[in-house]
Tab-separated table of C-alpha atoms in Angstrom:
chain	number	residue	atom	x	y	z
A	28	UNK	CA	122.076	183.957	163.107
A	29	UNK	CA	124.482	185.216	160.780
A	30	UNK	CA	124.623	184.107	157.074
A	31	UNK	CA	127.805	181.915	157.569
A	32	UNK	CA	126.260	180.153	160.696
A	33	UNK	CA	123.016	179.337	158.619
A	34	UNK	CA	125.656	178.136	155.673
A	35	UNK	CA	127.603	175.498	157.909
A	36	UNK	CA	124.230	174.514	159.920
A	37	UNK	CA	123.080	173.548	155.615
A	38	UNK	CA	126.264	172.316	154.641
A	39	UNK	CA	125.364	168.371	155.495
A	40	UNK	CA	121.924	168.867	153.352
A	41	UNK	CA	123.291	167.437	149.486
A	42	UNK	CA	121.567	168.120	146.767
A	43	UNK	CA	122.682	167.514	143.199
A	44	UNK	CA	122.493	170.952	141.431
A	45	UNK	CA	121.660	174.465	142.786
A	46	UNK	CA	118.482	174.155	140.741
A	47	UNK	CA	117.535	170.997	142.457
A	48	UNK	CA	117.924	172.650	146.063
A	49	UNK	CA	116.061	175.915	144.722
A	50	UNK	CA	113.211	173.447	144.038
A	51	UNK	CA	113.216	171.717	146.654
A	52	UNK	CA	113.490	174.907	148.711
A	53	UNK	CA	109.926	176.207	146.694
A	54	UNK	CA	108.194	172.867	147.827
A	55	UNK	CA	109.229	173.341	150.988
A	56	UNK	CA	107.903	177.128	151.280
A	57	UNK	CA	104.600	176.278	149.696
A	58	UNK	CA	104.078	173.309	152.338
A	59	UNK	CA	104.810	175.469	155.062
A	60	UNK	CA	103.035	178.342	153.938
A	61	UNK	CA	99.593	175.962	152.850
A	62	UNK	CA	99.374	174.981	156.511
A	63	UNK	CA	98.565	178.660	157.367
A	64	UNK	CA	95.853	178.900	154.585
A	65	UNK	CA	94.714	175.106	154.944
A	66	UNK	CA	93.719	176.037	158.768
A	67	UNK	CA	92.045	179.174	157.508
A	68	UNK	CA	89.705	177.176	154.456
A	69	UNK	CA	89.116	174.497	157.501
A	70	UNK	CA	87.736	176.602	159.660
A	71	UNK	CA	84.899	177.417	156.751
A	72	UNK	CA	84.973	173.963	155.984
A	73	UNK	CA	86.455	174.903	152.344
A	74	UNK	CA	89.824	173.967	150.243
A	75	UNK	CA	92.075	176.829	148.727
A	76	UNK	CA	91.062	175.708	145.283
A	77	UNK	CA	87.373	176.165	145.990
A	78	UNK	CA	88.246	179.651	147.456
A	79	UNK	CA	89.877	180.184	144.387
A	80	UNK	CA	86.858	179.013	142.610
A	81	UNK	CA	84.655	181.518	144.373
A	82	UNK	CA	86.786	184.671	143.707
A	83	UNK	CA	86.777	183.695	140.109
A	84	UNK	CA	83.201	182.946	139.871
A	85	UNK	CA	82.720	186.246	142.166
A	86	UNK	CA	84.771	188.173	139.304
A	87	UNK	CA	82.968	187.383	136.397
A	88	UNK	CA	79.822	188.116	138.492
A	89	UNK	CA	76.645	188.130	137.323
A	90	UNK	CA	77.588	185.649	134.282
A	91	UNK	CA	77.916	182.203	133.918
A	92	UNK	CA	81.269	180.712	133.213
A	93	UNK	CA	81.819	177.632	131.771
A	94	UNK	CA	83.389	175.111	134.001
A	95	UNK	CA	86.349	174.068	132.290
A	96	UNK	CA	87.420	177.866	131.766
A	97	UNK	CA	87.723	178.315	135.261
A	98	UNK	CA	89.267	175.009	135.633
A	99	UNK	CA	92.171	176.017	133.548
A	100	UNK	CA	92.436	179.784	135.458
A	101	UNK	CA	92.996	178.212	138.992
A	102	UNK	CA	95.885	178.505	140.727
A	103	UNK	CA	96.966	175.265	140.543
A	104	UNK	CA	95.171	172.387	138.213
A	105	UNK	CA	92.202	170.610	139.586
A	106	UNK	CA	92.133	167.133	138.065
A	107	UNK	CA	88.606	166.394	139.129
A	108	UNK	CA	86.948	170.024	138.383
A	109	UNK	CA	83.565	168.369	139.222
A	110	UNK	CA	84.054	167.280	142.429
A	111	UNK	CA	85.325	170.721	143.443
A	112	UNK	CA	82.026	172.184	142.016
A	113	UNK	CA	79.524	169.528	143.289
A	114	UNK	CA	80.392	170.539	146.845
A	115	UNK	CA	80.223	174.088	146.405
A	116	UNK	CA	76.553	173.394	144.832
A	117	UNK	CA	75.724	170.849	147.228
A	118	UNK	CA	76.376	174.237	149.935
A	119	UNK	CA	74.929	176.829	147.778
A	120	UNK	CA	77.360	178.611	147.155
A	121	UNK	CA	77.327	177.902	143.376
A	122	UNK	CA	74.640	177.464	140.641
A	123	UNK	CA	74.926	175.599	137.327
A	124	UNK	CA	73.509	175.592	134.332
A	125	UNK	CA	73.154	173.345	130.847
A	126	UNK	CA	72.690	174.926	127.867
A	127	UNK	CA	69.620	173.612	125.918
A	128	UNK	CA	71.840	174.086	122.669
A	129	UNK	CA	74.409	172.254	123.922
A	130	UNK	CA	74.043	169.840	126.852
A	131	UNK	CA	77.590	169.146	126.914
A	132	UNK	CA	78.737	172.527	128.864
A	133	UNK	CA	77.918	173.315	132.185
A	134	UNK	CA	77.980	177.068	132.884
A	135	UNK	CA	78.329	177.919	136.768
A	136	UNK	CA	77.913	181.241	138.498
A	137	UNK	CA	78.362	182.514	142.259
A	138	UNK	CA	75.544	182.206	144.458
A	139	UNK	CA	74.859	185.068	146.893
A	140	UNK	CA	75.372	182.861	149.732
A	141	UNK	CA	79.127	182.520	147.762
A	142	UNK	CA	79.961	185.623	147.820
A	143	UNK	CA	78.599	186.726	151.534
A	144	UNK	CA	80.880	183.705	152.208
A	145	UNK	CA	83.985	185.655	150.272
A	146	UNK	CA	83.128	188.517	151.919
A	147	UNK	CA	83.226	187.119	155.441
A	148	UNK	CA	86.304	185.699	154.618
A	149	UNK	CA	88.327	188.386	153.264
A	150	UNK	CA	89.764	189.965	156.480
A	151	UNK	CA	90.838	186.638	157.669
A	152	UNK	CA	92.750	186.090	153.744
A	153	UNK	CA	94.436	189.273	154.099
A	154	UNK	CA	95.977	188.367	157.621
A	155	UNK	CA	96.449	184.915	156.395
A	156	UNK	CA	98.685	186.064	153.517
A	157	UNK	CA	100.147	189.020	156.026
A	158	UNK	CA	101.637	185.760	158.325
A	159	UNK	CA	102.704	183.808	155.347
A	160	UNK	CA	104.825	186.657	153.252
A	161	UNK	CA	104.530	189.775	156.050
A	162	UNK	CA	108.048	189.373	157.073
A	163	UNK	CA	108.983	190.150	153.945
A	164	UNK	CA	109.494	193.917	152.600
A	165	UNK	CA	107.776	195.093	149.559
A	166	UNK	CA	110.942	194.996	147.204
A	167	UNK	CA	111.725	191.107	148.290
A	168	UNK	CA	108.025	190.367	147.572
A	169	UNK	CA	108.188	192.372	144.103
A	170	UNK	CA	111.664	190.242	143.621
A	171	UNK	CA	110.230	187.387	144.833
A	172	UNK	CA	107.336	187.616	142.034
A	173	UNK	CA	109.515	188.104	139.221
A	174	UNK	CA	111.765	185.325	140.224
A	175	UNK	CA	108.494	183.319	140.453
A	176	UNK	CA	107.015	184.447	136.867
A	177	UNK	CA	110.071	183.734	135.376
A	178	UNK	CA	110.787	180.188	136.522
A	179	UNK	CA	107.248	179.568	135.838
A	180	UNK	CA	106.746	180.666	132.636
A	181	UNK	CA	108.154	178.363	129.824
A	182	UNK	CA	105.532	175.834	131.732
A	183	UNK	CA	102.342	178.050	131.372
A	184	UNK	CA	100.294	177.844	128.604
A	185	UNK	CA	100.764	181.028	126.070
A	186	UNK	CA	97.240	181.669	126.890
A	187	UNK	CA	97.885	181.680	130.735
A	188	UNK	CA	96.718	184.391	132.897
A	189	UNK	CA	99.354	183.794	135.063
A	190	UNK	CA	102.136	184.834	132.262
């Protein structure tokens, strides 16, 4: 299909700015690209944000971090961090921990059963992410990160790792 085919078959869609349809365009791409992860997670009876979880438990491997730090470094903001955690702990795949000097903090580390779970899944991740973005070349994904980074950043915190 050539560029001015796909142009008239989108002329009827109406949006109200370019920015709006560039949005809407994003929330469309992450929906359809979720269901390809969201079938993956299933399978292992897990969500993407306790994957996420797990690799950033499995990075700061072997110490405890405390749970709203890894709350605020997840992909994308879990409103009810606890919930998240108390089924990875109710699995194993977790541990947590209350300091004595402060009861208030719960520290939480990978479990080895976590990260033989990361590990069993990391083929399958890299395949997943090859069918979401591997029809893409390396300079549209490299483009397609900067874009990203940019319309994301005056919306990050200035202590984001995702800046």
């Amino acid at each position: 299909m050539s560029n001015s085919d796909a142009s008239q078959r989108h002329s009827g869609r109406r949006f109200d700015s370019p920015r709006q349809e560039a949005f809407l365009n994003l929330w469309r791409t992450y929906d359809r690209l979720r269901q390809i992860e969201d079938a993956l997670f299933g399978r292992y009876d897990l969500t993407a944000q306790q994957y996420n979880a797990l690799r950033l438990l499995r990075a700061a491997r072997p110490e405890k971090v405390p749970t709203l730090s890894v709350a605020g470094r997840l992909v994308s903001r879990a409103p009810d961090i606890t919930r998240l955690l108390d089924k990875l702990s109710d699995r194993g795949l977790i541990d947590r921990e209350r300091p004595a000097d402060n009861r208030r903090i719960v520290n939480i580390a990978i479990t080895a059963a976590g990260v033989e779970l990361l590990d069993a899944l990391a083929e399958e991740v890299r395949i997943c992410a090859e069918k979401q973005l591997g029809h893409l070349s390396p300079e549209e994904v490299r483009v397609l990160i900067d874009l990203l980074r940019k319309a994301r950043q005056p919306h990050e915190a200035p202590d984001s790792d995702w800046i």
